[in-house]
Coordinates of C-alpha atoms in Angstrom, one line a residue:
X271 CA -70.1 11.8 98.6
X272 CA -67.3 13.0 96.3
X273 CA -66.1 16.5 96.9
X274 CA -66.4 18.5 93.6
X275 CA -64.3 21.7 93.5
X276 CA -63.8 22.1 89.7
X277 CA -65.9 25.2 89.6
X278 CA -63.8 26.9 92.3
X279 CA -60.6 26.3 90.2
X280 CA -62.0 26.9 86.8
X281 CA -60.0 30.1 86.4
X282 CA -56.4 30.4 87.7
X283 CA -55.9 33.3 90.0
X284 CA -53.5 34.0 92.8
X285 CA -56.0 33.2 95.5
X286 CA -57.7 30.2 93.7
X287 CA -56.0 27.4 95.5
X288 CA -56.0 29.3 98.8
X289 CA -59.8 29.0 98.7
X290 CA -59.5 25.3 98.7
X291 CA -57.6 25.4 102.0
X292 CA -60.7 26.6 103.7
X293 CA -62.7 23.5 102.9
X294 CA -63.2 20.8 105.5
X295 CA -64.9 17.8 104.0
X296 CA -62.3 15.6 102.3
X297 CA -59.5 18.0 103.2
X298 CA -56.1 17.3 104.5
X299 CA -57.0 19.0 107.8
X300 CA -59.7 16.4 108.4
X301 CA -57.4 13.5 107.6
X302 CA -54.4 14.5 109.8
X303 CA -55.9 16.5 112.6
X304 CA -56.2 13.5 115.0
X305 CA -52.7 12.3 114.5
X306 CA -51.3 15.8 114.7
X307 CA -53.0 16.5 118.0
X308 CA -51.7 13.3 119.4
X309 CA -48.2 14.1 118.2
X310 CA -48.4 17.6 119.8
X311 CA -49.4 16.1 123.1
X312 CA -46.5 13.6 123.1
X313 CA -44.1 16.4 122.2
X314 CA -45.4 18.6 125.0
X315 CA -45.1 15.8 127.6
X316 CA -41.4 15.1 126.7
X317 CA -40.6 18.8 126.6
X318 CA -42.1 19.3 130.1
X319 CA -40.3 16.3 131.5
X320 CA -37.0 17.5 130.0
X321 CA -37.4 21.1 131.3
X322 CA -38.8 20.4 134.8
X323 CA -38.4 16.8 136.0
X324 CA -34.8 16.1 135.1
X325 CA -31.7 17.2 137.0
X326 CA -28.7 18.7 135.1
X327 CA -26.9 15.3 134.8
X328 CA -30.1 13.7 133.4
X329 CA -30.6 16.6 131.1
X330 CA -27.1 16.1 129.7
X331 CA -27.8 12.5 129.0
X332 CA -31.1 13.4 127.4
X333 CA -29.4 16.0 125.2
X334 CA -27.0 13.3 123.9
X335 CA -29.9 11.1 123.0
X336 CA -31.6 14.0 121.2
X337 CA -28.4 14.6 119.2
X338 CA -28.0 10.9 118.4
X339 CA -31.5 10.6 116.9
X340 CA -31.3 13.9 115.1
X341 CA -28.1 12.9 113.3
X342 CA -29.5 9.6 112.2
X343 CA -33.1 10.6 111.3
X344 CA -32.2 10.5 107.5
X345 CA -31.7 6.8 107.7
X346 CA -35.5 6.4 107.0
X347 CA -36.0 6.8 103.2
X348 CA -39.4 8.4 103.7
X349 CA -39.6 10.3 100.4
X350 CA -38.9 7.3 98.2
X351 CA -41.3 4.9 99.9
X352 CA -44.2 7.4 100.0
X353 CA -43.6 8.5 96.4
X354 CA -43.7 5.0 94.9
X355 CA -46.6 3.9 97.1
X356 CA -48.8 6.8 96.2
X357 CA -48.0 6.3 92.4
X358 CA -49.1 2.7 92.5
X359 CA -52.3 3.6 94.4
X360 CA -53.3 6.4 92.1
X361 CA -52.8 4.3 89.0
X362 CA -55.1 1.6 90.4
X363 CA -57.7 4.2 91.4
X364 CA -57.7 5.7 87.9
X365 CA -58.1 2.4 86.2
X366 CA -60.9 1.3 88.5
X367 CA -62.9 4.4 87.7
X368 CA -62.4 3.8 84.0
X369 CA -64.0 0.4 84.2
X370 CA -66.6 1.1 86.9
X371 CA -69.4 0.6 84.4
X372 CA -71.6 3.1 82.6
X373 CA -74.5 1.4 80.8
X374 CA -75.1 4.0 78.1
X375 CA -73.6 2.0 75.2
X376 CA -75.6 -1.1 76.1
X377 CA -78.8 1.0 76.1
X378 CA -78.0 2.7 72.8
X379 CA -77.1 -0.5 70.9
X380 CA -80.1 -2.3 72.3
X381 CA -82.5 0.6 71.3
X382 CA -80.8 0.7 67.8
X383 CA -80.9 -2.9 66.8
X384 CA -83.9 -4.4 68.8
X385 CA -86.6 -2.9 66.7
X386 CA -90.3 -2.6 67.2
X387 CA -92.9 -0.5 69.1
X388 CA -95.0 -3.4 70.4
X389 CA -95.2 -4.6 73.9
X390 CA -93.0 -7.6 73.2
X391 CA -90.2 -5.5 71.7
X392 CA -90.4 -3.1 74.7
X393 CA -90.1 -6.0 77.1
X394 CA -87.0 -7.4 75.3
X395 CA -85.2 -4.0 75.3
X396 CA -86.1 -3.2 79.0
X397 CA -85.2 -6.6 80.3
X398 CA -81.9 -6.8 78.5
X399 CA -80.8 -3.5 80.1
X400 CA -82.3 -4.4 83.5
X401 CA -80.4 -7.7 83.6
X402 CA -77.1 -5.9 82.9
X403 CA -77.8 -3.4 85.7
X404 CA -78.8 -6.3 88.1
X405 CA -75.4 -7.8 87.6
X406 CA -73.8 -4.5 88.5
X407 CA -75.9 -4.3 91.7
X408 CA -74.8 -7.8 92.7
X409 CA -71.1 -6.9 92.2
X410 CA -71.3 -3.6 94.1
X411 CA -73.1 -5.4 97.0
X412 CA -70.0 -7.5 97.5
X413 CA -67.3 -4.9 97.2
X414 CA -68.9 -1.6 98.3
X415 CA -70.0 -0.9 101.9
X416 CA -72.4 1.8 100.7
X417 CA -74.2 -0.5 98.3
X418 CA -74.2 -3.3 100.9
X419 CA -75.9 -1.0 103.4
X420 CA -78.5 -0.2 100.7
X421 CA -79.1 -3.8 99.7
X422 CA -78.2 -6.0 102.6
X423 CA -80.1 -9.0 101.2
X424 CA -81.5 -10.2 97.8
X425 CA -85.0 -9.6 99.0
X426 CA -84.1 -5.9 99.2
X427 CA -82.9 -6.1 95.6
X428 CA -86.3 -7.6 94.6
X429 CA -88.1 -4.9 96.5
X430 CA -86.1 -2.2 94.7
X431 CA -87.3 -3.6 91.4
X432 CA -83.9 -4.8 90.0
X433 CA -85.0 -8.4 90.2
X434 CA -88.5 -10.0 89.9
X435 CA -89.7 -12.7 92.3
X436 CA -89.7 -15.5 89.7
X437 CA -86.2 -14.4 88.7
X438 CA -85.0 -14.7 92.3
X439 CA -86.4 -18.3 92.3
X440 CA -84.3 -19.1 89.2
X441 CA -81.3 -17.3 90.8
X442 CA -81.6 -19.4 94.0
X443 CA -81.9 -22.7 92.2
X444 CA -78.2 -22.5 91.4
X445 CA -76.3 -23.2 94.5
X446 CA -72.5 -23.5 94.6
X447 CA -69.6 -21.9 96.4
X448 CA -68.8 -19.1 94.0
X449 CA -70.6 -15.9 93.1
X450 CA -73.3 -15.8 90.4
X451 CA -72.6 -12.5 88.8
X452 CA -72.6 -14.2 85.4
X453 CA -76.3 -15.3 85.6
X454 CA -78.0 -12.0 84.7
X455 CA -75.6 -11.6 81.8
X456 CA -76.5 -15.0 80.5
X457 CA -80.2 -14.0 80.7
X458 CA -79.5 -10.9 78.7
X459 CA -77.5 -12.7 76.0
X460 CA -80.3 -15.3 75.8
X461 CA -82.8 -12.6 75.2
X462 CA -80.7 -11.2 72.3
X463 CA -80.6 -14.6 70.7
X464 CA -84.4 -15.0 71.1
X465 CA -85.0 -11.6 69.7
X466 CA -82.9 -12.5 66.6
X467 CA -84.9 -15.7 66.1
X468 CA -88.2 -13.7 66.3
X469 CA -86.9 -11.1 63.8
X470 CA -86.8 -8.2 66.3
X471 CA -83.0 -8.0 65.4
X472 CA -82.8 -7.8 61.7
X473 CA -79.4 -9.4 61.1
X474 CA -76.7 -11.5 62.8
X475 CA -74.3 -8.5 62.7
X476 CA -76.8 -6.4 64.7
X477 CA -77.0 -9.1 67.3
X478 CA -73.2 -9.2 67.5
X479 CA -73.1 -5.5 68.1
X480 CA -75.5 -5.8 71.1
X481 CA -73.7 -8.8 72.5
X482 CA -70.3 -7.1 72.2
X483 CA -71.5 -4.1 74.3
X484 CA -72.9 -6.5 77.0
X485 CA -69.5 -8.4 77.0
X486 CA -67.6 -5.1 77.4
X487 CA -69.8 -4.1 80.3
X488 CA -69.3 -7.5 82.0
X489 CA -65.5 -7.5 81.5
X490 CA -65.3 -4.2 83.4
X491 CA -67.2 -5.5 86.3
X492 CA -65.0 -8.7 86.3
X493 CA -61.9 -6.5 86.6
X494 CA -63.4 -4.6 89.5
X495 CA -63.9 -7.9 91.3
X496 CA -60.3 -9.0 90.5
X497 CA -58.9 -5.8 91.9
X498 CA -61.0 -6.3 95.0
X499 CA -59.9 -9.9 95.4
X500 CA -56.2 -9.2 94.9
X501 CA -55.2 -5.8 96.4
X502 CA -51.7 -4.4 96.8
X503 CA -49.6 -6.8 98.9
X504 CA -50.2 -6.0 102.5
X505 CA -46.5 -5.6 103.2
X506 CA -46.3 -2.4 101.3
X507 CA -49.0 -0.5 103.2
X508 CA -47.6 -1.9 106.4
X509 CA -44.1 -0.7 105.5
X510 CA -45.3 2.8 104.6
X511 CA -47.5 3.2 107.6
X512 CA -44.7 2.0 109.9
X513 CA -42.1 4.2 108.3
X514 CA -44.2 7.4 108.6
X515 CA -45.3 6.8 112.2
X516 CA -41.8 5.7 113.3
X517 CA -40.3 8.8 111.7
X518 CA -42.4 11.2 113.7
X519 CA -42.2 9.2 116.9
X520 CA -38.4 9.7 116.7
X521 CA -39.0 13.4 115.9
X522 CA -40.7 13.7 119.3
X523 CA -37.2 13.3 120.8
X524 CA -34.9 14.6 118.1
X525 CA -36.8 17.8 117.5
X526 CA -36.7 19.0 121.2
X527 CA -35.2 22.4 121.9
X528 CA -31.9 22.1 123.9
X529 CA -31.7 24.7 126.7
X530 CA -28.5 23.7 128.5
X531 CA -25.8 26.4 128.3
X532 CA -22.9 24.0 128.0
X533 CA -24.5 21.7 125.4
X534 CA -22.8 21.5 122.1
X535 CA -26.1 21.2 120.3
X536 CA -27.8 24.1 122.1
X537 CA -30.8 25.5 120.2
X538 CA -30.2 29.1 119.1
X539 CA -33.8 30.1 119.8
X540 CA -36.1 28.4 122.2
X541 CA -39.6 28.6 120.7
X542 CA -41.3 25.9 122.9
X543 CA -43.7 25.0 120.0
X544 CA -42.2 22.9 117.1
X545 CA -43.3 25.0 114.1
X546 CA -41.2 23.4 111.3
X547 CA -41.7 19.9 112.6
X548 CA -45.5 20.4 112.7
X549 CA -45.4 21.5 109.0
X550 CA -43.4 18.4 108.1
X551 CA -45.9 16.2 110.0
X552 CA -48.8 17.7 108.0
X553 CA -47.0 17.2 104.7
X554 CA -45.8 13.6 105.2
X555 CA -48.8 12.4 107.1
X556 CA -51.1 14.0 104.6
X557 CA -49.2 12.4 101.8
X558 CA -49.8 9.0 103.3
X559 CA -53.5 9.8 104.0
X560 CA -53.9 10.5 100.2
X561 CA -52.8 6.9 99.4
X562 CA -54.9 5.6 102.3
X563 CA -58.1 7.2 101.0
X564 CA -57.5 6.0 97.4
X565 CA -56.4 2.5 98.3
X566 CA -60.0 1.2 98.2
X567 CA -62.3 3.7 96.4
X568 CA -65.4 1.5 97.1
X569 CA -65.4 2.5 100.8
X570 CA -67.2 5.2 102.7
X571 CA -64.7 8.0 102.7
X572 CA -65.5 11.5 101.5
X573 CA -63.9 10.9 98.1
X574 CA -64.8 7.3 97.4
X575 CA -66.8 6.3 94.4
X576 CA -70.6 7.0 94.6
X577 CA -71.7 3.5 93.7
X578 CA -75.4 4.0 94.8
X579 CA -75.6 7.2 92.7
X580 CA -74.1 5.3 89.7
X581 CA -76.7 2.5 90.1
X582 CA -79.6 5.0 90.1
X583 CA -78.2 6.9 87.2
X584 CA -77.7 3.7 85.1
X585 CA -81.1 2.2 85.6
X586 CA -82.9 5.5 85.0
X587 CA -81.0 6.6 81.9
X588 CA -80.9 3.1 80.5
X589 CA -84.7 2.5 80.6
X590 CA -85.2 6.0 79.2
X591 CA -83.0 5.2 76.2
X592 CA -84.6 1.9 75.3
X593 CA -88.2 2.9 76.0
X594 CA -89.3 6.5 76.0
X595 CA -86.4 7.7 73.9
X596 CA -86.6 4.8 71.4
X597 CA -86.9 5.7 67.7
X598 CA -88.0 9.3 68.1
X599 CA -85.7 11.4 66.0
X600 CA -87.0 14.9 65.0
X601 CA -88.2 15.7 61.6
X602 CA -85.5 16.3 59.1
X603 CA -85.4 20.0 58.0
X604 CA -82.9 22.3 56.5
X605 CA -80.5 23.7 59.0
X606 CA -80.2 27.6 59.4
X607 CA -76.9 27.6 57.4
X608 CA -78.3 25.9 54.3
X609 CA -76.5 27.3 51.2
X610 CA -74.8 29.9 53.4
X611 CA -71.4 30.2 55.0
X612 CA -71.5 29.1 58.6
X613 CA -71.0 32.1 60.9
X614 CA -70.9 31.1 64.6
X615 CA -72.6 33.3 67.1
X616 CA -71.4 34.4 70.6
X617 CA -73.0 36.2 73.4
X618 CA -72.3 39.9 73.5
X619 CA -69.9 39.5 76.3
X620 CA -67.9 36.6 74.8
X621 CA -67.9 38.1 71.3
X622 CA -65.4 40.8 72.5
X623 CA -62.8 38.1 73.4
X624 CA -60.5 37.3 70.4
X625 CA -60.6 33.7 69.3
X626 CA -57.5 31.8 68.0
X627 CA -57.3 31.0 64.3
X628 CA -56.2 27.4 65.0
X629 CA -53.4 27.5 62.5
X630 CA -49.9 26.3 62.5
X631 CA -47.3 28.4 64.3
X632 CA -45.2 28.8 61.1
X633 CA -48.1 29.1 58.6
X634 CA -47.9 32.9 58.5
X635 CA -44.2 33.1 57.6
X636 CA -43.7 34.5 54.1
X637 CA -40.7 35.2 51.9
X638 CA -39.3 38.7 51.7
X639 CA -40.4 40.9 48.8
X640 CA -36.9 41.0 47.2
X641 CA -36.8 37.2 46.8
X642 CA -37.7 36.4 43.2
X643 CA -36.7 32.8 42.9
X644 CA -35.6 29.8 45.0
X645 CA -32.7 27.6 44.1
X646 CA -33.3 23.9 45.0
X647 CA -30.0 22.1 45.3
X648 CA -29.0 18.5 46.4
X649 CA -28.3 17.7 50.0
X650 CA -24.6 17.9 50.9
X651 CA -24.1 14.2 51.8
X652 CA -20.9 12.1 52.3
X653 CA -20.4 11.7 48.5
X654 CA -17.3 13.1 46.8
X655 CA -18.4 16.3 45.0
X656 CA -15.9 15.6 42.2
X657 CA -17.3 12.1 41.6
X658 CA -18.8 11.7 38.1
X659 CA -21.5 9.5 39.5
X660 CA -22.9 12.3 41.6
X661 CA -26.1 13.7 40.1
X662 CA -25.8 17.5 39.9
X663 CA -29.3 18.9 39.8
X664 CA -30.3 22.4 40.4
X665 CA -34.0 23.5 40.2
X666 CA -34.9 27.2 40.1
X667 CA -38.4 27.9 41.3
X668 CA -39.9 31.3 40.6
X669 CA -41.9 33.0 43.5
X670 CA -45.4 34.1 42.8
X671 CA -45.3 37.5 44.2
X672 CA -49.0 38.2 44.1
X673 CA -49.8 35.4 46.6
X674 CA -46.8 36.3 48.8
X675 CA -47.8 39.9 49.1
X676 CA -51.5 39.1 49.7
X677 CA -50.7 37.1 52.9
X678 CA -47.4 38.6 53.9
X679 CA -46.9 39.9 57.4
X680 CA -44.0 41.8 58.9
X681 CA -42.2 38.8 60.3
X682 CA -38.6 39.5 59.1
X683 CA -36.2 39.5 62.0
X684 CA -32.8 41.1 62.1
X685 CA -31.2 37.6 61.6
X686 CA -33.1 37.0 58.4
X687 CA -32.2 40.5 57.0
X688 CA -28.5 39.8 57.7
X689 CA -28.7 36.4 56.1
X690 CA -30.2 37.9 52.9
X691 CA -27.4 40.4 52.7
X692 CA -24.8 37.7 53.3
X693 CA -26.2 35.6 50.5
X694 CA -26.2 38.5 48.0
X695 CA -22.5 39.2 48.8
X696 CA -21.7 35.5 48.4
X697 CA -23.3 35.4 45.0
X698 CA -21.4 38.5 43.8
X699 CA -18.2 37.1 45.2
X700 CA -18.7 33.7 43.5
X701 CA -18.6 35.4 40.1
X702 CA -15.1 36.6 40.8
X703 CA -14.0 33.0 41.5
X704 CA -14.8 32.0 37.9
X705 CA -11.5 33.5 36.6
X706 CA -8.5 31.7 35.4
X707 CA -4.8 32.4 35.0
X708 CA -4.1 35.9 36.1
X709 CA -7.6 37.1 36.6
X710 CA -8.9 36.4 33.1
X711 CA -12.6 35.8 33.5
X712 CA -14.2 32.7 32.1
X713 CA -15.6 33.1 28.6
X714 CA -19.3 33.9 28.3
X715 CA -21.3 32.4 25.5
X716 CA -24.9 33.0 24.5
X717 CA -26.9 30.0 23.5
X718 CA -30.6 29.3 23.4
X719 CA -32.5 27.0 25.6
X720 CA -33.0 24.6 22.7
X721 CA -29.2 24.4 22.2
X722 CA -28.7 23.9 25.9
X723 CA -30.9 20.8 25.8
X724 CA -28.4 19.1 23.4
X725 CA -25.7 19.6 26.1
X726 CA -27.5 17.4 28.6
X727 CA -26.3 14.3 30.4
X728 CA -23.9 12.2 28.2
X729 CA -24.1 14.4 25.1
X730 CA -21.0 14.3 22.9
X731 CA -21.9 17.1 20.6
X732 CA -21.8 20.8 21.2
X733 CA -24.2 22.9 19.1
X734 CA -21.5 25.6 18.9
X735 CA -18.5 23.5 17.8
X736 CA -19.4 20.1 16.3
X737 CA -17.7 17.0 17.8
X738 CA -16.3 18.9 20.7
X739 CA -17.5 18.5 24.2
X740 CA -18.5 21.6 26.2
X741 CA -15.5 23.1 27.9
X742 CA -15.5 23.5 31.6
X743 CA -15.3 26.8 33.5
X744 CA -17.6 28.4 30.9
X745 CA -20.6 30.7 31.7
X746 CA -23.4 30.2 29.3
X747 CA -26.0 32.9 28.9
X748 CA -29.1 31.0 28.1
X749 CA -31.8 33.0 26.2
X750 CA -35.3 31.6 26.8
X751 CA -37.8 32.5 24.2
X752 CA -41.4 32.6 25.4
X753 CA -43.5 32.5 22.3
X754 CA -47.2 32.8 22.0
X755 CA -48.6 29.7 20.3
X756 CA -49.9 30.2 16.7
X757 CA -53.6 30.1 16.0
X758 CA -53.2 26.8 14.2
X759 CA -51.9 25.3 17.4
X760 CA -54.7 26.5 19.6
X761 CA -56.6 23.7 21.3
X762 CA -53.7 21.3 20.9
X763 CA -51.9 19.9 23.9
X764 CA -48.5 21.7 24.2
X765 CA -45.5 19.5 24.3
X766 CA -42.5 21.2 25.9
X767 CA -39.2 20.3 24.3
X768 CA -37.2 23.0 26.2
X769 CA -37.7 25.9 28.5
X770 CA -38.6 28.1 25.5
X771 CA -42.1 26.5 25.2
X772 CA -43.0 27.2 28.8
X773 CA -45.7 29.8 29.2
X774 CA -45.0 32.8 31.4
X775 CA -48.0 32.1 33.7
X776 CA -46.9 28.5 34.3
X777 CA -44.9 27.3 37.3
X778 CA -41.5 27.1 35.7
X779 CA -38.7 24.7 36.7
X780 CA -35.3 25.1 35.1
X781 CA -33.2 22.0 35.6
X782 CA -29.6 21.5 34.6
X783 CA -28.5 17.9 34.6
X784 CA -25.1 16.5 34.0
X785 CA -25.1 12.8 34.5
X786 CA -22.2 10.6 33.2
X787 CA -23.7 7.5 31.6
X788 CA -21.9 4.3 30.9
X789 CA -19.9 4.2 27.7
X790 CA -21.7 2.6 24.7
X791 CA -18.6 0.8 23.6
X792 CA -18.3 -0.8 27.1
X793 CA -22.0 -1.9 26.8
X794 CA -21.4 -3.5 23.4
X795 CA -18.3 -5.2 24.7
X796 CA -20.2 -6.7 27.6
X797 CA -23.0 -7.9 25.2
X798 CA -20.5 -9.6 22.9
X799 CA -18.8 -11.4 25.8
X800 CA -22.2 -12.7 26.8
X801 CA -22.9 -13.9 23.3
X802 CA -19.5 -15.7 23.2
X803 CA -20.3 -17.4 26.5
X804 CA -23.6 -18.6 25.2
X805 CA -22.0 -20.0 22.0
X806 CA -19.4 -21.9 24.1
X807 CA -22.2 -23.4 26.2
X808 CA -24.1 -24.6 23.2
X809 CA -20.9 -26.1 21.7
X810 CA -20.3 -28.1 24.9
X811 CA -23.9 -29.4 24.8
X812 CA -23.3 -30.5 21.2
X813 CA -20.2 -32.5 22.1
X814 CA -22.0 -34.2 25.0
X815 CA -24.9 -35.2 22.7
X816 CA -22.5 -36.6 20.1
X817 CA -20.8 -38.7 22.7
X818 CA -24.0 -40.1 24.2
X819 CA -26.5 -40.5 21.4
X820 CA -24.4 -40.4 18.2
X821 CA -27.0 -38.2 16.7
X822 CA -24.7 -35.3 16.2
X823 CA -26.3 -34.1 13.0
X824 CA -29.6 -33.4 14.7
X825 CA -28.0 -31.7 17.7
X826 CA -25.6 -29.7 15.4
X827 CA -28.5 -28.5 13.3
X828 CA -30.4 -27.4 16.4
X829 CA -27.4 -25.7 17.9
X830 CA -26.5 -24.0 14.6
X831 CA -30.0 -22.6 14.4
X832 CA -29.7 -21.2 17.9
X833 CA -26.3 -19.6 17.1
X834 CA -27.8 -18.1 14.0
X835 CA -30.6 -16.6 16.0
X836 CA -28.1 -15.2 18.5
X837 CA -26.1 -13.5 15.7
X838 CA -29.3 -12.0 14.3
X839 CA -30.3 -10.6 17.6
X840 CA -26.8 -9.1 18.0
X841 CA -27.0 -7.5 14.5
X842 CA -30.5 -6.2 15.1
X843 CA -29.5 -4.5 18.4
X844 CA -26.6 -2.8 16.6
X845 CA -28.9 -1.6 13.8
X846 CA -31.4 -0.2 16.4
X847 CA -28.6 1.7 18.1
X848 CA -27.6 3.3 14.8
X849 CA -31.1 4.1 13.7
X850 CA -32.5 7.5 14.9
X851 CA -35.5 7.6 17.2
X852 CA -37.6 9.2 14.5
X853 CA -38.0 5.8 12.8
X854 CA -36.0 6.8 9.6
X855 CA -33.4 4.5 8.2
X856 CA -29.7 5.5 8.3
X857 CA -29.5 6.1 4.6
X858 CA -32.8 8.0 4.3
X859 CA -32.6 11.8 4.0
X860 CA -33.8 13.7 7.1
X861 CA -37.5 14.4 7.2
X862 CA -38.5 17.9 6.3
X863 CA -40.6 19.7 8.8
X864 CA -42.7 22.7 8.0
X865 CA -42.8 25.4 10.6
X866 CA -45.8 27.6 10.8
X867 CA -44.7 31.1 11.6
X868 CA -46.3 32.4 14.7
X869 CA -46.6 35.8 16.2
X870 CA -43.5 37.8 17.1
X871 CA -41.7 37.1 20.4
X872 CA -43.2 38.7 23.4
X873 CA -40.2 38.9 25.6
X874 CA -36.9 37.2 26.2
X875 CA -35.4 36.1 29.5
X876 CA -31.8 35.1 30.0
X877 CA -30.3 33.0 32.7
X878 CA -26.8 32.1 33.4
X879 CA -25.8 28.5 34.0
X880 CA -22.3 27.6 35.0
X881 CA -20.9 24.3 33.5
X882 CA -17.7 23.3 35.2
X883 CA -16.3 21.4 38.2
X884 CA -18.8 21.0 41.0
X885 CA -18.7 23.7 43.6
X886 CA -20.4 23.6 46.9
X887 CA -22.7 26.4 48.1
X888 CA -20.0 27.7 50.5
X889 CA -17.6 28.1 47.5
X890 CA -20.2 30.0 45.6

């Protein structure tokens, strides 16, 4: 049977694996002891002959032979051949165990979808599962010596209850040269179809679920048969076996101790017993024995698959699932944690062991206390910073200090502290760069957030000086007014026109955009060019119609109408461009808006925004 040692190695300790060395069944000692004793005997015979039976001249010749074999022993690539061979064998062994066949899913799906407590329903469920297990018994009889010894003939299968006498008669009626593993599966699928016709299976989908599990079980057994029919090519096991045994036969000569005084390869210390060669023999020969034991896991080795135990387990558990365990769920009641927070319990001994929180490794990292805001800037890509098409966008995100302090831990390293100091110095140093011509600092102007909005992307007016664009290298001190809404405005959805309407408790984003849009004159020029091209095309059509039909008046009237419509569209577009967005006509006076006075200002916050040539973070 399979040697189970998982409990012995459940906890890693210095002596854990050493305890495994004391086991005998399935061990390396049991697998190599015979070959090792034979090799010791051969080595001892050669050593005795060399030391006692040979004269000095013969000893000298023998020593040359020993030196020759020892220098050329590395010609045999033992490591490569053994490593690749064992890898192939272990992969086959692992896959065979995955598809060996556990009947649990077949039993569960059969019990779920073949309904009924009557005798007929019970027979359908039990026979479907028994036929699937009968097919596994027939397969294992042909590939496993353990199962073959248990069921040498079909009559023993009938005697064990896996097949009934009348079923054996049906089985024997089909005579042909190939195996009949498929027949029990066909019986099981026929029963599912019959159960669907009789209403024991409520829908076609339920029948498909049962048949799919039967097909999956059959496919695994088919692959087991295929691996048994087509093993690893015999040349590879022959090559590995020949290489290992030849290597150590050569070692019988090449690892002899040289005792002649005048020999160039005289051994420094004559130990008589080959200690290092014996260890090498155990390692390499044991390596080959591992592959030899796993080459066919359906044999009778200590670590081969327990096919008989699997058959007993499948038939017992499967019948229990479809019969005694069928449709017996417990009464539905409230669980102990109803309307309460789940608090897991441990034994008194295990409760003292701290449990991991199962959180991300970086989830506890928090910002330092002195960080009040975070500046979000564009990625420094390969674009030219001075290019007018580059979108310059800076977002300042305030840090909610209450949340940060609540979950903050002392996780600041010396590197982070140094980085914070460095950034502060760079900010203060960047202000000194905003000077022009002999150290004169750039002018500082105070404007409100509402006025700053008029200086956005593409604006031509400056609220401070009309018809003049904002000068570069100017620091604007933006005063944000956080007003409390009036009572008349309570309950209305607030529409933010600038940063002044953002409440203090909201998550504020201050964005400064400076996007150079396409010139309006250029757009109008392009539109007029398109209109002229359309008119020319219509004129060409008119000339062609005059030449072909002679009905130029009709075509001219139609084309003139089209040209008139184009002119109207062009004039309407220009009118829309000149009309304000408020819907007023150009000549109408501006609409008067009444402003309801609200409560006094609570507080003012000022921020400085620099409008000028683009500067990278390193320059700031």
